Short mmCIF file of C-alpha atoms in Angstrom, two decimals:
data_model
loop_
_atom_site.label_atom_id
_atom_site.label_comp_id
_atom_site.label_asym_id
_atom_site.label_seq_id
_atom_site.Cartn_x
_atom_site.Cartn_y
_atom_site.Cartn_z
CA MET A 1 47.56 25.13 -16.01
CA THR A 2 49.27 27.24 -13.38
CA THR A 3 48.70 26.86 -9.68
CA PRO A 4 45.79 29.00 -8.44
CA ILE A 5 46.65 31.82 -6.07
CA SER A 6 44.57 33.98 -3.84
CA GLU A 7 43.10 37.20 -5.14
CA PRO A 8 45.87 39.71 -5.93
CA PRO A 9 46.15 42.80 -3.75
CA LYS A 10 43.85 45.69 -4.58
CA GLY A 11 45.48 48.52 -6.43
CA ALA A 12 47.44 46.62 -9.07
CA ARG A 13 44.60 46.66 -11.61
CA ALA A 14 43.88 50.33 -11.03
CA VAL A 15 47.54 51.19 -11.50
CA ALA A 16 47.73 49.03 -14.64
CA HIS A 17 44.68 50.86 -16.00
CA ASP A 18 46.33 54.24 -15.34
CA VAL A 19 49.50 53.08 -17.06
CA LEU A 20 47.61 51.84 -20.11
CA MET A 21 45.63 55.07 -20.36
CA ALA A 22 48.88 57.08 -20.28
CA VAL A 23 50.51 54.88 -22.92
CA ASP A 24 47.40 55.02 -25.11
CA ALA A 25 47.40 58.82 -24.92
CA ARG A 26 51.09 58.79 -25.92
CA GLU A 27 51.97 60.57 -22.71
CA ALA A 28 54.58 57.90 -21.93
CA TYR A 29 56.15 54.66 -23.02
CA LEU A 30 55.27 51.55 -21.05
CA GLN A 31 58.41 51.07 -18.95
CA PRO A 32 58.76 54.71 -17.76
CA ALA A 33 55.01 54.82 -17.08
CA LEU A 34 55.28 51.66 -14.97
CA GLU A 35 58.25 53.04 -13.02
CA ALA A 36 56.47 56.30 -12.30
CA ALA A 37 53.24 54.54 -11.30
CA ALA A 38 55.07 52.12 -9.02
CA GLN A 39 56.75 54.99 -7.19
CA ARG A 40 53.56 57.05 -6.88
CA SER A 41 51.53 54.14 -5.59
CA ALA A 42 54.22 52.63 -3.34
CA LEU A 43 53.50 49.23 -4.85
CA THR A 44 54.76 46.13 -3.09
CA PRO A 45 56.95 43.80 -5.18
CA ARG A 46 53.92 41.50 -5.59
CA ASP A 47 51.69 44.37 -6.73
CA ARG A 48 54.41 45.62 -9.03
CA GLY A 49 54.77 42.24 -10.71
CA LEU A 50 51.03 41.98 -11.26
CA THR A 51 50.85 45.52 -12.62
CA LEU A 52 53.64 44.73 -15.07
CA GLU A 53 51.93 41.56 -16.27
CA LEU A 54 48.51 43.19 -16.62
CA SER A 55 49.73 46.25 -18.49
CA SER A 56 52.32 44.61 -20.75
CA GLY A 57 50.16 41.53 -21.40
CA THR A 58 47.13 43.62 -22.30
CA LEU A 59 49.21 45.73 -24.70
CA ARG A 60 50.73 42.65 -26.31
CA HIS A 61 47.36 41.04 -26.97
CA VAL A 62 45.09 44.06 -27.40
CA ARG A 63 43.93 43.24 -30.95
CA LYS A 64 42.90 39.71 -29.97
CA LEU A 65 41.19 41.05 -26.83
CA ASP A 66 39.27 43.60 -28.86
CA THR A 67 38.01 40.86 -31.17
CA LEU A 68 36.79 38.82 -28.21
CA LEU A 69 35.12 41.80 -26.53
CA ASP A 70 33.58 43.01 -29.77
CA GLY A 71 31.57 39.80 -29.98
CA CYS A 72 30.16 40.34 -26.49
CA ILE A 73 28.90 43.91 -27.01
CA ALA A 74 25.78 44.49 -29.10
CA ARG A 75 27.02 47.72 -30.66
CA GLY A 76 30.66 46.67 -30.65
CA LEU A 77 33.61 47.70 -28.49
CA ALA A 78 34.11 50.89 -30.51
CA SER A 79 30.81 52.21 -29.16
CA THR A 80 32.25 52.43 -25.62
CA GLN A 81 34.31 55.25 -24.18
CA ASN A 82 38.08 54.83 -24.07
CA GLU A 83 38.46 54.49 -20.29
CA LEU A 84 35.83 51.77 -20.24
CA ARG A 85 37.56 49.93 -23.09
CA TRP A 86 40.79 49.64 -21.11
CA ILE A 87 38.95 48.32 -18.05
CA LEU A 88 37.34 45.68 -20.25
CA ARG A 89 40.63 44.79 -21.94
CA VAL A 90 42.46 44.26 -18.65
CA GLY A 91 39.59 42.13 -17.39
CA ALA A 92 39.43 40.06 -20.57
CA TYR A 93 43.20 39.56 -20.56
CA GLN A 94 42.99 37.97 -17.12
CA LEU A 95 40.15 35.69 -18.23
CA ILE A 96 41.95 34.30 -21.28
CA SER A 97 45.62 34.48 -20.26
CA MET A 98 45.96 34.45 -16.45
CA ASP A 99 44.29 31.25 -15.33
CA ARG A 100 45.97 31.47 -11.92
CA ILE A 101 43.63 34.37 -11.10
CA PRO A 102 40.05 33.24 -10.37
CA ALA A 103 37.57 34.57 -12.92
CA ARG A 104 35.32 35.93 -10.19
CA ALA A 105 38.22 38.02 -8.83
CA ALA A 106 39.11 39.41 -12.25
CA ILE A 107 35.49 40.35 -12.97
CA HIS A 108 34.84 41.78 -9.50
CA GLU A 109 37.90 44.05 -9.59
CA ALA A 110 37.02 45.28 -13.08
CA VAL A 111 33.46 46.04 -11.96
CA GLU A 112 34.66 47.96 -8.90
CA LEU A 113 37.19 49.89 -10.96
CA ALA A 114 34.44 50.90 -13.39
CA ARG A 115 32.26 51.97 -10.49
CA THR A 116 35.06 54.06 -8.95
CA ARG A 117 36.35 55.62 -12.17
CA LEU A 118 33.02 56.00 -13.97
CA ASN A 119 29.60 55.16 -12.47
CA ASP A 120 27.21 52.37 -11.45
CA GLY A 121 25.93 52.00 -15.00
CA ALA A 122 29.45 51.41 -16.27
CA ALA A 123 29.99 48.86 -13.51
CA ARG A 124 26.89 46.91 -14.56
CA PHE A 125 27.99 47.06 -18.18
CA VAL A 126 31.46 45.70 -17.35
CA ASN A 127 29.93 42.93 -15.28
CA GLY A 128 27.66 41.87 -18.15
CA VAL A 129 30.37 41.98 -20.81
CA LEU A 130 33.01 40.10 -18.82
CA ARG A 131 30.53 37.45 -17.73
CA GLY A 132 29.72 37.04 -21.41
CA VAL A 133 33.42 36.56 -22.09
CA GLN A 134 33.60 34.02 -19.27
CA ARG A 135 30.65 32.08 -20.73
CA GLN A 136 32.19 32.04 -24.21
CA ILE A 137 35.43 30.64 -22.84
CA ALA A 138 33.67 28.02 -20.68
CA ALA A 139 31.44 26.89 -23.57
CA ARG A 140 34.43 26.83 -25.94
CA GLU A 141 32.63 29.32 -28.17
CA TRP A 142 35.77 31.45 -28.22
CA LYS A 143 37.92 29.83 -30.89
CA PRO A 144 41.24 31.67 -31.24
CA GLU A 145 42.43 29.11 -33.79
CA ALA A 146 39.82 30.52 -36.20
CA LEU A 147 41.36 34.01 -36.08
CA THR A 148 43.66 35.32 -38.78
CA PRO A 149 47.35 35.14 -37.78
CA ALA A 150 47.60 38.92 -37.42
CA VAL A 151 44.63 39.01 -35.03
CA LEU A 152 45.68 35.87 -33.14
CA HIS A 153 49.12 37.32 -32.42
CA SER A 154 47.86 40.91 -32.13
CA GLN A 155 49.88 42.48 -34.90
CA PRO A 156 48.86 45.29 -37.23
CA ASP A 157 48.16 43.82 -40.67
CA TRP A 158 50.96 45.77 -42.32
CA LEU A 159 53.53 44.55 -39.80
CA TYR A 160 52.51 40.91 -40.10
CA GLU A 161 52.57 41.19 -43.89
CA GLN A 162 56.16 42.45 -43.68
CA LEU A 163 57.09 39.42 -41.58
CA VAL A 164 55.55 37.09 -44.16
CA ALA A 165 57.39 38.86 -46.98
CA THR A 166 60.71 38.48 -45.14
CA LEU A 167 60.35 35.07 -43.49
CA GLY A 168 57.56 33.21 -45.28
CA GLU A 169 54.20 32.29 -43.78
CA GLU A 170 55.36 29.45 -41.53
CA GLU A 171 58.21 31.30 -39.87
CA ALA A 172 56.22 34.55 -39.67
CA LEU A 173 53.84 32.75 -37.27
CA LEU A 174 56.78 31.88 -35.01
CA ALA A 175 58.15 35.40 -35.17
CA ALA A 176 54.80 36.99 -34.33
CA ALA A 177 54.26 34.62 -31.40
CA ALA A 178 57.76 35.19 -30.02
CA VAL A 179 57.38 38.95 -29.58
CA ASN A 180 54.36 38.36 -27.33
CA LEU A 181 56.57 36.57 -24.80
CA PRO A 182 58.39 38.59 -22.11
CA ALA A 183 62.09 39.08 -22.77
CA GLU A 184 64.55 37.41 -20.43
CA LEU A 185 66.56 39.63 -18.10
CA THR A 186 70.04 39.54 -19.65
CA VAL A 187 73.19 41.01 -18.16
CA ARG A 188 76.79 41.35 -19.24
CA THR A 189 79.37 40.75 -16.54
CA THR A 190 83.08 41.45 -16.21
CA MET A 191 83.36 38.80 -13.49
CA ALA A 192 84.83 35.34 -13.97
CA ASP A 193 82.10 32.77 -14.54
CA ALA A 194 82.78 30.98 -11.25
CA ASP A 195 82.64 34.25 -9.29
CA PHE A 196 79.41 35.30 -10.98
CA VAL A 197 77.77 31.94 -10.30
CA ASN A 198 78.88 32.12 -6.67
CA MET A 199 77.37 35.60 -6.34
CA LEU A 200 74.09 34.36 -7.84
CA ASP A 201 74.01 31.39 -5.46
CA GLN A 202 74.64 33.59 -2.43
CA SER A 203 71.83 35.92 -3.54
CA GLY A 204 69.36 33.08 -4.17
CA ILE A 205 69.14 33.92 -7.87
CA SER A 206 69.22 31.39 -10.69
CA GLY A 207 71.17 32.14 -13.85
CA GLN A 208 72.00 30.57 -17.17
CA LYS A 209 74.74 31.41 -19.63
CA ALA A 210 73.47 33.00 -22.80
CA ARG A 211 73.71 31.08 -26.04
CA PHE A 212 76.12 33.17 -28.10
CA VAL A 213 78.06 35.75 -26.06
CA PRO A 214 80.52 34.40 -23.45
CA LYS A 215 79.95 37.11 -20.83
CA ALA A 216 76.16 37.26 -21.22
CA TRP A 217 73.86 35.65 -18.65
CA HIS A 218 70.11 35.27 -18.32
CA VAL A 219 69.09 35.80 -14.69
CA SER A 220 65.85 35.12 -12.89
CA HIS A 221 65.22 38.15 -10.73
CA ASP A 222 65.90 41.87 -10.53
CA THR A 223 67.01 41.55 -6.87
CA LEU A 224 70.38 41.10 -8.57
CA PHE A 225 70.54 44.89 -8.68
CA ARG A 226 70.67 45.09 -4.90
CA THR A 227 73.95 43.17 -4.73
CA GLU A 228 77.39 44.63 -4.01
CA ALA A 229 78.55 43.36 -7.40
CA PHE A 230 76.06 45.64 -9.14
CA THR A 231 77.11 48.61 -7.00
CA ARG A 232 80.73 47.96 -7.98
CA GLY A 233 79.78 47.89 -11.65
CA ASP A 234 80.60 44.20 -12.15
CA PHE A 235 77.60 43.66 -14.43
CA PHE A 236 75.07 45.65 -16.43
CA VAL A 237 71.76 44.99 -18.14
CA GLN A 238 72.35 44.52 -21.86
CA ASP A 239 70.50 42.31 -24.30
CA GLU A 240 72.61 39.70 -26.06
CA ALA A 241 71.96 41.33 -29.44
CA ALA A 242 73.40 44.65 -28.26
CA GLN A 243 76.46 42.83 -26.93
CA LEU A 244 76.94 41.15 -30.31
CA VAL A 245 77.04 44.55 -32.03
CA VAL A 246 80.02 45.57 -29.88
CA HIS A 247 81.76 42.26 -30.64
CA LEU A 248 81.20 42.95 -34.34
CA LEU A 249 82.98 46.30 -33.90
CA ASP A 250 86.11 44.30 -32.96
CA THR A 251 87.65 47.05 -30.83
CA GLN A 252 91.43 46.81 -30.38
CA ARG A 253 93.36 48.34 -27.50
CA GLY A 254 94.60 51.78 -28.41
CA ASP A 255 91.79 52.42 -30.91
CA ASN A 256 90.23 55.84 -31.39
CA LEU A 257 86.43 55.32 -31.63
CA TRP A 258 83.21 57.26 -32.07
CA ASP A 259 79.87 55.98 -30.77
CA VAL A 260 77.53 58.29 -32.65
CA CYS A 261 74.08 57.75 -31.09
CA ALA A 262 75.47 56.48 -27.82
CA ALA A 263 72.65 56.95 -25.28
CA PRO A 264 71.87 55.33 -22.92
CA GLY A 265 75.49 54.17 -22.95
CA GLY A 266 75.51 50.38 -22.69
CA LYS A 267 77.54 49.86 -25.85
CA SER A 268 79.91 52.72 -24.98
CA ARG A 269 80.57 51.15 -21.59
CA HIS A 270 81.21 47.80 -23.27
CA ILE A 271 83.66 49.44 -25.69
CA LEU A 272 85.51 51.16 -22.84
CA GLU A 273 85.89 47.90 -20.98
CA THR A 274 87.42 46.39 -24.12
CA LEU A 275 89.82 49.33 -24.44
CA ALA A 276 90.95 48.68 -20.84
CA GLY A 277 92.15 52.23 -20.27
CA THR A 278 93.87 52.59 -23.65
CA GLY A 279 92.79 54.56 -26.71
CA LYS A 280 89.87 56.96 -26.59
CA LEU A 281 86.12 56.94 -27.14
CA LEU A 282 83.96 59.85 -28.23
CA ALA A 283 80.35 59.20 -27.16
CA THR A 284 77.75 61.58 -28.57
CA ASP A 285 74.01 62.08 -28.73
CA ASP A 286 71.74 64.83 -29.99
CA HIS A 287 69.56 65.29 -26.90
CA ALA A 288 70.68 67.16 -23.79
CA GLY A 289 68.92 64.81 -21.39
CA LYS A 290 70.50 61.77 -23.02
CA VAL A 291 73.94 63.39 -22.92
CA ALA A 292 73.55 63.96 -19.18
CA ARG A 293 72.65 60.30 -18.72
CA LEU A 294 75.62 59.27 -20.85
CA LYS A 295 77.99 61.26 -18.67
CA ASP A 296 76.61 59.56 -15.58
CA THR A 297 76.81 56.09 -17.11
CA LEU A 298 80.41 56.53 -18.28
CA SER A 299 81.68 58.52 -15.29
CA ARG A 300 83.95 55.70 -14.06
CA HIS A 301 86.07 55.85 -17.21
CA GLU A 302 88.71 58.47 -18.02
CA ASN A 303 89.44 57.77 -21.69
CA VAL A 304 86.04 58.97 -22.89
CA GLU A 305 84.69 62.30 -24.07
CA VAL A 306 80.93 62.85 -23.99
CA GLU A 307 79.35 65.66 -25.94
CA ARG A 308 76.14 66.71 -27.63
CA HIS A 309 76.40 66.32 -31.37
CA ASP A 310 74.06 65.84 -34.30
CA GLY A 311 75.47 62.97 -36.32
CA ARG A 312 74.20 64.59 -39.50
CA THR A 313 76.90 67.23 -39.08
CA PRO A 314 80.32 65.96 -40.28
CA ARG A 315 83.22 66.04 -37.81
CA ASN A 316 86.72 67.27 -38.54
CA ALA A 317 88.28 64.10 -37.18
CA THR A 318 88.95 60.54 -38.25
CA PHE A 319 88.47 57.39 -36.22
CA ASP A 320 89.65 53.81 -36.35
CA ARG A 321 86.11 52.61 -35.69
CA VAL A 322 82.71 54.28 -35.78
CA LEU A 323 79.53 52.77 -34.36
CA LEU A 324 76.23 54.09 -35.70
CA ASP A 325 73.40 52.45 -33.77
CA ALA A 326 70.89 54.52 -35.68
CA PRO A 327 67.44 55.72 -34.63
CA CYS A 328 64.95 53.26 -36.11
CA SER A 329 61.45 51.83 -35.89
CA ALA A 330 62.59 49.63 -32.95
CA LEU A 331 60.37 46.74 -34.07
CA GLY A 332 62.97 44.29 -32.81
CA THR A 333 62.24 45.31 -29.21
CA LEU A 334 58.51 44.45 -29.08
CA ARG A 335 59.04 41.91 -26.28
CA ARG A 336 60.06 44.82 -24.03
CA HIS A 337 58.06 47.59 -25.67
CA PRO A 338 54.77 46.18 -26.99
CA GLU A 339 53.31 49.66 -27.39
CA ILE A 340 55.63 50.28 -30.34
CA LYS A 341 53.66 48.03 -32.68
CA TRP A 342 50.57 50.17 -32.09
CA ARG A 343 52.44 53.47 -32.52
CA ARG A 344 54.30 52.70 -35.71
CA ARG A 345 52.67 53.20 -39.11
CA PRO A 346 53.85 51.76 -42.44
CA GLU A 347 54.66 55.25 -43.67
CA ASP A 348 57.13 55.66 -40.77
CA ILE A 349 59.54 53.11 -42.24
CA PRO A 350 60.68 55.01 -45.38
CA LEU A 351 60.98 58.18 -43.30
CA MET A 352 63.23 56.36 -40.82
CA ALA A 353 65.26 54.86 -43.65
CA ALA A 354 65.84 58.31 -45.16
CA GLN A 355 67.07 59.66 -41.82
CA GLN A 356 69.38 56.68 -41.41
CA GLN A 357 70.86 57.18 -44.85
CA THR A 358 71.59 60.82 -44.03
CA LEU A 359 73.40 59.74 -40.86
CA LEU A 360 75.34 57.01 -42.65
CA LEU A 361 76.55 59.30 -45.41
CA SER A 362 77.65 61.85 -42.82
CA VAL A 363 79.45 59.70 -40.25
CA CYS A 364 81.20 57.53 -42.84
CA GLU A 365 83.41 60.54 -43.62
CA ALA A 366 84.92 60.19 -40.14
CA VAL A 367 86.20 56.65 -40.79
CA ARG A 368 89.90 56.53 -41.66
CA PRO A 369 91.04 54.45 -44.65
CA GLY A 370 91.21 50.87 -43.41
CA GLY A 371 88.87 51.74 -40.55
CA VAL A 372 85.54 50.14 -39.71
CA LEU A 373 81.99 51.50 -39.64
CA ILE A 374 79.27 49.50 -37.90
CA TYR A 375 75.71 50.29 -38.93
CA ALA A 376 73.16 48.80 -36.53
CA VAL A 377 69.40 49.05 -35.95
CA CYS A 378 67.17 47.28 -33.42
CA THR A 379 64.49 46.52 -35.98
CA THR A 380 63.43 43.79 -38.40
CA THR A 381 62.39 45.72 -41.51
CA GLU A 382 64.12 45.21 -44.84
CA ALA A 383 64.22 48.94 -45.61
CA GLU A 384 66.15 49.83 -42.46
CA GLY A 385 68.51 46.85 -42.65
CA PRO A 386 69.63 45.01 -45.80
CA GLU A 387 68.22 47.57 -48.24
CA GLN A 388 69.87 50.42 -46.33
CA VAL A 389 73.31 48.82 -46.55
CA ARG A 390 72.82 47.89 -50.21
CA ALA A 391 72.02 51.51 -51.04
CA PHE A 392 74.97 52.81 -49.01
CA LEU A 393 77.47 50.54 -50.75
CA ASP A 394 76.12 51.69 -54.13
CA LEU A 395 76.63 55.32 -53.10
CA ARG A 396 79.98 54.75 -51.38
CA PRO A 397 82.04 52.20 -53.33
CA ASP A 398 85.03 53.11 -51.14
CA PHE A 399 83.41 50.91 -48.45
CA GLU A 400 83.08 47.14 -48.47
CA ARG A 401 81.65 44.53 -46.15
CA ARG A 402 84.03 43.25 -43.50
CA PRO A 403 83.71 39.67 -42.19
CA PRO A 404 82.94 39.34 -38.48
CA PRO A 405 85.98 38.85 -36.25
CA GLU A 406 87.12 35.37 -35.38
CA GLY A 407 87.30 34.48 -31.73
CA SER A 408 84.83 33.83 -28.95
CA ILE A 409 81.63 34.27 -31.02
CA ASP A 410 80.33 31.57 -33.37
CA TRP A 411 78.79 33.81 -36.02
CA LYS A 412 77.46 31.24 -38.48
CA GLU A 413 73.92 31.19 -37.04
CA LEU A 414 73.84 34.97 -36.72
CA LEU A 415 74.54 36.08 -40.29
CA ASP A 416 72.26 36.50 -43.29
CA ALA A 417 73.10 35.59 -46.87
CA ASN A 418 75.09 38.83 -47.28
CA GLY A 419 77.21 38.15 -44.20
CA ASP A 420 75.49 40.83 -42.11
CA MET A 421 74.35 40.13 -38.56
CA ARG A 422 70.59 39.56 -38.41
CA VAL A 423 69.03 38.11 -35.28
CA TRP A 424 65.44 37.44 -34.25
CA PRO A 425 63.64 36.66 -30.97
CA HIS A 426 62.16 33.41 -32.31
CA ARG A 427 65.46 32.17 -33.75
CA HIS A 428 68.01 33.39 -31.27
CA GLY A 429 66.16 34.34 -28.08
CA MET A 430 67.25 37.98 -28.21
CA ASP A 431 66.02 41.30 -29.56
CA GLY A 432 65.59 41.65 -33.30
CA PHE A 433 68.71 43.41 -34.61
CA PHE A 434 70.51 44.08 -37.86
CA ALA A 435 74.17 45.12 -38.04
CA ALA A 436 76.65 45.41 -40.88
CA ALA A 437 80.43 45.81 -40.56
CA LEU A 438 81.73 48.07 -43.33
CA ARG A 439 85.42 48.68 -44.00
CA ARG A 440 86.71 51.80 -45.73
CA ARG A 441 89.10 50.74 -48.45
CA ASP A 442 92.74 51.84 -48.12
#
């Protein structure tokens, strides 16, 4: 049990409700919606933290919450209007998952929000339903252990079935549970370890070295971004899995590289730091807004060219190394983006895989003989990962798998049976990612 706290400030629940309504209407993704709402509402850090927990937690557990609420409404949750459903979900989430908030406070704020946004009748309805939820929990009538795994861990059936097919039933439970936990804040630093630790100590921030990548750190608080070290560009936010992809690329000084789908630029920046002013990087993306952001992100480096380019169009150039971090279903990022599991449909996966194959068959032409192509996706599906590479190698026998580079990374826990990188939140504590290193034969 967590330590009880006083009632959270008013406003956080209303803002969380607005964010969830926007995400549900597909007007925004969760993180941009939270940023915009925080700025509009001038939220305090405390309010902002509560808003984040309410909105992301409710999205993570929405299927389980709906099952609980459905049993407390005579005609079922589906009989209520959408705005009312989100008020009930946020209230129920606090009752079953945030024991540091008194139940009376959670119910009262939900009732008042219903009164303000809807009417007195809606307020009475919310009060009755949430008190019913409270009674079920107190009487131990709510038995989550009796739920199916997909409902318990709030996954669409098709997605959970894919996990079982890939991992087996026992490990699928661990994988489904892991994506409902918030991701750690991970940074990559160019500072010496001792200097980075000293900076953390001076800022009152705790940090821990990541498990696999030498320059990766898990840090405790985003106040890190108000330090002089951040202003100087001494560290950047980058999940450990994304850092591993760049290590797999094995950039050598003097290399000529192409980062095909480069936005927002974290991997490009990592590559440029490895080049240390030598060689050249072409960083491209197909969207004007993303290209503008890329230029801003990479503005401190001179040996980079940023341009708008559709990777499906072949280039009249050859490169030592090409990185294709392809558009994908992004199911490996559910810890950060829980809304994705409710937006994706099973029919999306073969469509994504077809687009990825088109990109692969185009950009591979730009790899020189003896050069390296990295294919990477931040997802966990078979079709977008192992099956994609298997099909590519059948179509392009002039490519072969390349072993990961020896050096600072211990790869043995990170590779699948084919020797490709495949990492999972529940196994490795990072985003779900697949990456294959492919060498063009001489």
